[in-house]
Structure formats: C-alpha cells, structure tokens
Amino acid sequence: SVKPFLSPMAVSNIRYGPGVTKEVGMDLKNMGAKNVCLMTDKNLAQLPPVQVAMDSLVKNGIPFTVYDNVRVEPTDASFMEAIEFARKGAFDAYVAVGGGSTMDTCKAANLYTSSPHSDFLDYVSAPIGKGKPVSVPLKPLIAVPTTTGTGSETTGAAIFDYERLKVKTGIASRAIKPTLGLIDPLHTLHMPARVVANSGFDVLCHALESYTALPYHLRSPCPSNPITRPAYQGSNPISDIWAVHALRIVAKYLKRAVRNPDDLEARSHMHLASAFAGIGFGNAGVHLCHGMSYPISGLVKTYKAKDYNVDHPLVPHGLSVVLTSPAVFTFTAQMFPERHLETAEILGADTRSARIQDAGPVLADTLRKFLFDLDVDDGLAAVGYSKADIPALVKGTLPQERVTKLSPRPQSEEDLAALFEASMKLY
C-alpha cells in the first residue's frame, strides 16, 4: 500500500486584533459583495459584536439581511432552515458572527446554496451521509468568532445533531472553510464564565487529540486523487506545532479567563489559542474525546448548562468533550507515551520522576485536577447519564469513524463501554 503524503496546510486567512471587526464592511466592499447574509443567534443579535459588524456594513454601503435563528448546538433541521433562508435570499457573500454553531450553520448554508441540486446527506460524512467531495465554487464567507473555543473560523468542518439517529455528525471539506476569520478579542468580554470554561475545554481537547492522533504516515492506503484526501490527516509535524502552542496558552491563561471576565489579556490569548488549535486539528483531526462527545451531546435528557441562555436541554460541546478526557488519554497513552507525558508537563505536572508506562495516569490526574479547579461537573453522572445509558452512548459513537479511526489505539465496542463507564465519575 502506498503511504499517505502530507497535504498542504488548509487554513483560512485570519486577521487578529482588538476592534478588527470594524473592517468587515471594507472587506466585503473589496470583494464586490452586493447582497450579504449576516448569520448569528438570538442572544448575540442583542450584543455589541453583531452591532459592530452591522455598523461596518452600513458605513460601507453593503446591503445585508440578518438571519438570527441559528440554534446553539445545531441540528439537521436548524441547518435546513438556514439553508432555505439563504436559497431564497440569493446572497453573494456571508458573514457569521458567533460561536461554532453560527459559523458551522453559515458554512452549511453557503455549501448547499452553492450546490442547489445536492441532497442534504450528499456532503455529510460517511457512514451517516455519502461524504462526497465538494467540487462546486462557494461564495465568500467571513467568520467573526465570539467564543474562545471551536476554531471554526479556520476549519472546513460543520458539525450538527442528526436528530433521527440522535447523534452528532458533520460535513468535513476544505472547500467550506471561511475565506477570512476576523479574530477580535473585544468580543470575548461578552462571554459568561461557563461559556469561557467550556469553549476553553474544546481548545484543550483539540490540542491534546490532534497531538496524540495516529500519525499521518501510518495511515493507508493513500487516496489516488488529492481531492479525496481527508481534511483530517492524522498527527503531523505542522499541526504538532500549533497544537503544542495552543496547549501552552491554555495552561497559562484558561483559569484566568474563566475567573475574571475583565481579564482582556487572558481572554485575548484564549481567542488566539482557539484559532491555533483549529489550525492544528483542522489538518490533523481529533479522535476519541470528540467521537464519544457526540452522543453525550445528542442523547441529552434534561441537563441544562449554567450560563447558557437556551430553551432546550444542552450539554455544551466543550463539556461533552472534556468529561471523557481522563479515561481516553489513560487508554491511548500506551501508543505514544512520550507525547502524553509531554502534554501533562505542559499542563503543570511534575514529570521528572514519572516512568514512561505511567504516562496515561499522569496525564489523566493532571486533567482531573485542572477540571476540579474549574468546578466542572463530576463526570457523565452529573450531566444525567447512568450505566444503563452506556449501550446507547456506544451505539452513538460507532458512526463517528471520521474521527475515531484517528485514535492511536484501535478500540472495540467493549473498550468504548469501559471508557464511558470510567467517565461516569471524575473525582
């Protein structure tokens, strides 16, 4: 079998700086946009980030329509509604102001409006959808992230809950990544503490998972045509740089950013870390924490996360990802123990006397302490799950091949069940 090549880094152009959102109107004018769709959610529609973006569009004479019906943790139905809105509007450019949910919804709207004859499942990742490569040209999309988490402004991924199967899945293609990400740290001052914490956990897991993912050269066979190469290639020397750097920022600034809403320095650094980790995982991919998180979010019963103003039960994405992290990295550590020890050290562990075979427990303990310090719910039991739910959680993880196959250690259904069980209680 031919060994895979490392494809070039796929990443959006990004521009960073306090107040950079004010340039969005000029950017669209430079692109010749005449009819713009601005997507956001109901909460943000009332807040300064959206106002600043709209003021810039008005000032530069750009006609626009606002779509503020994005659902936090989107579903196929909420994607379809946004797609329908975009089709009717015949827009020539898009602006997404919000967290990952808004950016992902906007990517989907852009994709399916640009490919009007496609069935919704055509571009959705296999095995749930057909996972077809995207060969149509898309309209320009400018992403203005308002959380410090998903890194969606840099990636070609759009994630949603597929309601019929009660499981999260997504669309993954370099073609849907934003044209430009405007990373404006002033927007992070509007985030409540738990939103900062949970979106920060997403950055943490993006970095840890992409750094410990199956290395790109161990994957085979190599696709015959570059267009069919997956966006997620496995850990590689370029992504590693971004992942480690993001992890160092999380270690230094996440706790400060959560504890003090006015700490612009900490929140600015986390905003950049989110993009850095996005560049890393957007090319390397994630693995088990993410694969297992999708049913944790999708099967939510009554749990409603604190600080999230939503009208439906919700386990926020970053929380659903991080709750399994101690169990997952204990499981994967035997494959690349040096990397697991190195990340534990970055997160504050004293690894000088650690033995290589203890890499998993050392990293797991470091993560538990980190989560405990930030008041994270005590495991899956605290967000409403019990042992009786494990078969359903495992079943919801199985379709996540796009990410689970990037785990450095292959896993059976029994392994997954044991990981969910080990994640019921953290402390």
XYZ file of C-alpha atoms in Angstrom:
427
model
C 0.000 0.000 0.000
C 1.188 3.497 -0.785
C 1.997 5.587 2.276
C -0.025 8.799 2.575
C 1.514 12.142 1.710
C 1.064 15.144 3.943
C -1.274 17.540 2.166
C -0.523 21.245 2.481
C -1.967 23.022 5.480
C -5.530 24.065 4.773
C -6.366 27.117 6.852
C -8.456 30.249 6.418
C -6.816 33.628 6.218
C -7.032 35.145 9.669
C -6.652 38.699 10.918
C -6.312 39.385 14.614
C -6.626 42.476 16.780
C -8.918 44.403 19.131
C -11.614 46.100 17.037
C -10.750 44.267 13.796
C -14.476 43.548 13.245
C -14.829 47.153 12.070
C -13.066 46.125 8.830
C -15.698 43.582 7.768
C -17.598 46.111 5.626
C -14.445 47.174 3.784
C -13.507 43.541 3.178
C -16.900 42.834 1.625
C -16.674 46.011 -0.458
C -13.244 44.862 -1.709
C -14.833 41.544 -2.664
C -17.562 43.354 -4.601
C -20.358 41.986 -2.400
C -23.796 43.433 -3.200
C -26.153 41.283 -1.126
C -24.838 39.875 2.161
C -26.320 37.439 4.658
C -25.273 38.060 8.273
C -25.882 34.985 10.429
C -25.979 34.973 14.224
C -28.039 33.633 17.143
C -30.834 35.261 19.141
C -28.604 36.121 22.145
C -25.778 37.672 20.174
C -28.178 39.615 17.972
C -28.691 41.874 21.014
C -24.973 42.273 21.825
C -22.150 44.580 20.646
C -20.324 42.082 18.354
C -23.295 41.964 15.949
C -23.871 45.713 16.253
C -20.236 46.463 15.369
C -20.424 44.178 12.310
C -23.715 45.734 11.140
C -22.381 49.284 11.629
C -19.398 48.417 9.433
C -21.677 47.042 6.680
C -23.891 50.137 6.802
C -20.907 52.510 6.784
C -19.502 50.813 3.687
C -22.863 50.774 1.878
C -23.199 46.985 1.847
C -26.837 45.780 1.591
C -27.415 42.919 4.052
C -30.084 40.750 5.659
C -29.787 39.311 9.175
C -30.586 35.671 9.960
C -30.603 35.323 13.761
C -32.259 31.930 14.085
C -29.086 29.867 14.496
C -29.542 27.137 17.097
C -26.823 26.699 19.733
C -25.682 23.109 19.052
C -27.358 22.971 15.610
C -29.464 20.106 14.237
C -30.099 18.954 10.678
C -33.453 20.770 10.913
C -31.852 24.044 12.038
C -29.254 23.723 9.225
C -32.060 23.141 6.695
C -33.906 26.230 7.897
C -30.787 28.377 7.421
C -30.134 26.799 4.006
C -33.709 27.566 2.933
C -33.305 31.195 4.086
C -30.023 31.511 2.160
C -31.511 29.996 -1.010
C -34.375 32.484 -1.002
C -32.000 35.394 -0.400
C -29.632 34.624 -3.310
C -26.718 36.119 -1.375
C -23.290 36.740 -2.874
C -21.394 36.692 0.447
C -21.855 35.642 4.077
C -20.800 36.940 7.484
C -21.058 34.664 10.535
C -20.904 36.397 13.928
C -20.968 33.916 16.811
C -19.552 30.703 18.171
C -19.009 27.411 16.378
C -22.753 26.872 15.990
C -23.171 30.055 13.950
C -20.036 29.580 11.851
C -20.954 25.952 11.086
C -24.548 26.842 10.181
C -23.281 29.540 7.846
C -20.805 27.133 6.169
C -23.667 24.684 5.530
C -25.918 27.433 4.147
C -23.146 28.561 1.799
C -22.399 24.991 0.646
C -25.957 23.865 -0.131
C -26.944 27.164 -1.724
C -23.890 26.853 -3.996
C -24.856 23.254 -4.791
C -28.644 23.542 -5.136
C -29.241 20.097 -6.653
C -27.491 18.203 -3.861
C -29.382 16.147 -1.349
C -28.619 17.158 2.264
C -26.854 13.848 3.019
C -24.587 14.082 -0.047
C -21.863 16.017 1.763
C -22.425 14.657 5.275
C -19.610 12.402 6.500
C -19.957 8.656 5.964
C -21.380 6.353 7.229
C -24.344 8.638 8.040
C -24.079 10.563 4.758
C -22.366 9.945 1.436
C -19.276 12.055 2.177
C -18.998 13.300 -1.422
C -16.089 15.647 -2.206
C -17.120 19.272 -2.767
C -16.290 20.443 -6.276
C -18.613 23.473 -6.613
C -17.312 27.024 -6.017
C -18.682 28.646 -2.838
C -19.371 32.304 -2.039
C -17.030 34.277 0.235
C -17.679 33.758 3.974
C -16.180 35.962 6.678
C -16.260 34.439 10.155
C -16.207 36.596 13.295
C -15.835 34.228 16.281
C -17.271 35.399 19.608
C -16.216 32.431 21.748
C -12.747 31.112 22.585
C -13.338 27.549 21.550
C -14.132 25.844 18.315
C -11.574 27.386 15.986
C -14.304 27.024 13.356
C -13.116 30.253 11.687
C -10.056 28.315 10.448
C -11.531 24.906 9.542
C -13.571 23.118 6.907
C -15.810 21.331 9.407
C -19.505 21.949 10.166
C -20.995 19.851 12.978
C -24.675 19.229 13.761
C -27.021 16.827 15.567
C -28.673 14.375 13.202
C -31.963 14.096 15.041
C -33.238 10.876 13.523
C -30.269 8.957 14.955
C -29.819 11.255 17.990
C -26.161 11.607 17.129
C -23.833 14.383 16.073
C -22.162 14.206 12.690
C -20.846 16.759 10.270
C -19.561 17.917 6.942
C -15.772 17.954 6.552
C -14.235 19.531 3.476
C -11.501 22.075 2.892
C -13.869 23.724 0.407
C -16.211 25.058 3.114
C -13.625 26.795 5.287
C -14.210 30.543 5.686
C -12.486 32.943 3.302
C -11.397 35.059 6.253
C -11.592 34.863 10.047
C -11.651 38.165 11.942
C -10.405 37.371 15.432
C -11.437 40.290 17.620
C -10.621 39.769 21.306
C -13.074 42.506 22.357
C -15.879 40.039 21.615
C -14.646 37.673 24.306
C -15.643 40.147 27.035
C -19.301 39.263 26.416
C -18.905 35.602 27.379
C -20.201 34.312 30.718
C -17.756 32.288 32.845
C -19.095 28.799 31.981
C -19.046 29.600 28.271
C -15.374 30.585 28.603
C -14.637 27.371 30.526
C -16.492 25.009 28.188
C -15.210 26.611 24.991
C -11.715 26.525 26.534
C -12.079 22.774 27.128
C -12.742 22.405 23.410
C -9.401 24.105 22.707
C -7.724 21.828 25.276
C -9.089 18.669 23.653
C -8.474 19.883 20.090
C -4.814 20.317 21.030
C -4.460 17.063 23.014
C -6.290 14.912 20.487
C -4.574 16.273 17.385
C -1.152 15.914 19.041
C -1.813 12.298 20.045
C -3.708 11.264 16.886
C -2.481 8.407 14.705
C 0.478 9.842 12.722
C -0.308 10.654 9.084
C 2.346 8.280 7.694
C 0.804 5.288 9.476
C -2.465 5.744 7.610
C -3.041 3.890 4.379
C -3.796 3.496 1.581
C -3.014 6.861 0.041
C -6.013 8.214 -1.957
C -5.327 8.204 -5.714
C -6.558 11.776 -6.170
C -5.742 14.709 -3.833
C -9.418 15.874 -3.852
C -10.397 12.709 -1.973
C -7.726 13.131 0.700
C -9.427 13.633 4.066
C -9.246 17.028 5.759
C -8.195 15.120 8.893
C -4.838 13.567 8.064
C -3.533 12.365 11.440
C -0.877 13.987 13.608
C 1.862 15.572 11.525
C 4.842 17.854 12.043
C 2.987 21.019 11.007
C -0.149 20.509 13.108
C 2.003 19.497 16.091
C 3.486 22.993 16.309
C 0.049 24.608 16.520
C -1.321 22.026 18.973
C 1.551 22.357 21.437
C 1.470 26.133 21.267
C -2.301 26.198 21.890
C -1.828 23.857 24.852
C 0.768 26.168 26.424
C -1.667 29.092 26.165
C -4.499 27.036 27.725
C -2.213 26.058 30.610
C -1.266 29.662 31.246
C -4.481 31.587 30.601
C -7.667 29.471 30.738
C -8.181 29.644 34.500
C -7.601 33.399 34.490
C -10.012 33.887 31.572
C -12.750 31.947 33.392
C -12.293 33.625 36.757
C -12.131 37.229 35.651
C -14.492 38.448 32.916
C -12.459 41.672 32.510
C -9.101 39.953 32.033
C -8.688 41.042 28.411
C -5.133 39.684 28.281
C -6.200 36.154 29.257
C -9.303 36.184 27.078
C -7.341 37.565 24.085
C -4.779 34.800 24.406
C -7.535 32.157 24.611
C -9.149 33.651 21.495
C -5.892 33.130 19.605
C -5.355 29.683 21.153
C -8.746 28.680 19.770
C -7.612 29.588 16.239
C -4.195 27.960 16.732
C -5.755 24.695 17.909
C -8.172 24.984 14.958
C -5.243 25.131 12.538
C -3.787 22.065 14.265
C -6.864 19.846 14.436
C -8.318 21.185 11.184
C -5.473 19.351 9.461
C -4.582 16.554 11.891
C -8.083 15.746 13.170
C -9.368 14.775 16.607
C -10.133 11.308 17.969
C -11.915 9.638 20.891
C -12.885 12.564 23.149
C -14.689 14.079 20.186
C -16.056 10.803 18.826
C -17.551 9.958 22.233
C -18.750 13.516 22.858
C -21.228 13.457 20.000
C -23.684 11.004 21.601
C -23.125 12.688 25.008
C -24.495 15.917 23.475
C -27.022 14.205 21.241
C -28.690 11.998 23.872
C -29.009 14.753 26.496
C -32.089 14.313 28.696
C -32.834 17.250 30.969
C -29.416 18.737 31.773
C -29.173 22.475 31.067
C -25.739 24.019 31.350
C -25.336 27.052 33.582
C -24.803 30.421 31.820
C -26.317 29.230 28.506
C -29.482 31.082 27.564
C -31.234 28.363 25.538
C -34.738 26.878 25.529
C -33.642 23.235 25.180
C -31.608 20.768 27.288
C -27.920 21.199 26.477
C -24.571 19.616 27.264
C -22.282 22.201 25.636
C -19.820 20.736 23.140
C -16.657 21.563 25.110
C -18.072 19.984 28.264
C -19.183 16.817 26.451
C -15.669 16.503 25.024
C -13.646 17.059 28.184
C -15.631 14.758 30.503
C -14.130 11.659 28.865
C -10.599 13.048 28.555
C -9.058 11.416 31.677
C -10.356 7.981 30.603
C -9.449 8.468 26.934
C -5.837 9.516 27.480
C -5.301 6.734 30.008
C -6.420 4.383 27.208
C -4.358 5.914 24.365
C -1.143 6.592 26.303
C 0.441 3.212 25.677
C 0.799 4.079 21.976
C 2.747 7.332 22.277
C 3.590 7.659 25.965
C 6.234 10.368 25.431
C 3.661 12.676 23.871
C 1.204 12.034 26.703
C 3.868 12.858 29.301
C 4.935 15.947 27.403
C 1.365 17.328 27.366
C 0.943 16.515 31.085
C 4.086 18.534 31.777
C 2.808 21.489 29.732
C -0.402 21.363 31.798
C 1.597 21.621 35.009
C 2.528 18.064 36.047
C 5.943 17.345 37.508
C 7.072 14.535 35.216
C 10.738 14.368 36.244
C 10.366 11.096 38.113
C 7.483 9.709 36.008
C 8.015 6.364 34.337
C 7.090 6.032 30.695
C 4.457 3.361 31.495
C 2.718 5.836 33.856
C 2.103 8.386 31.101
C -1.653 7.711 30.960
C -2.406 8.001 34.691
C -0.135 11.070 34.986
C -1.952 12.921 32.193
C -5.368 11.784 33.488
C -4.605 13.045 37.027
C -3.365 16.349 35.615
C -6.596 16.750 33.646
C -8.766 15.831 36.653
C -7.042 18.436 38.801
C -7.439 21.018 36.033
C -11.168 20.275 35.744
C -11.703 20.174 39.505
C -10.067 23.609 39.852
C -12.562 24.936 37.308
C -15.680 23.478 39.004
C -16.501 21.019 36.245
C -19.450 18.659 36.817
C -18.341 15.338 38.304
C -18.463 13.151 35.218
C -21.245 11.869 32.989
C -23.405 11.002 36.014
C -23.571 14.721 36.866
C -24.987 15.585 33.425
C -27.715 12.953 33.663
C -26.259 9.623 32.477
C -26.069 6.265 34.247
C -24.657 2.813 33.489
C -27.946 1.962 31.796
C -27.162 4.547 29.083
C -23.796 3.072 28.118
C -25.082 0.843 25.262
C -26.806 3.851 23.653
C -23.694 6.010 24.099
C -21.520 3.314 22.488
C -24.002 2.929 19.627
C -23.846 6.691 19.055
C -20.040 6.617 18.922
C -19.786 3.875 16.279
C -20.834 6.093 13.310
C -18.078 8.596 14.202
C -15.469 6.785 12.101
C -14.284 10.070 10.625
C -12.636 10.794 13.992
C -12.484 7.519 15.948
C -10.231 5.942 13.298
C -7.660 8.644 14.138
C -7.236 7.266 17.655
C -3.671 5.977 18.017
C -5.084 2.851 19.646
C -7.918 0.939 17.942
C -10.970 0.417 20.127
C -13.641 -2.280 20.345
C -17.222 -1.741 21.490
C -16.165 -3.184 24.862
C -13.351 -0.635 25.076
C -15.786 2.199 24.376
C -18.208 0.891 27.015
C -15.354 0.770 29.551
C -14.337 4.344 28.669
C -17.893 5.622 29.177
C -18.109 3.757 32.461
C -14.782 5.200 33.641
C -16.110 8.685 32.782
C -19.276 8.440 34.908
C -17.398 9.964 37.854
C -14.240 12.044 37.609
C -13.141 12.872 41.130
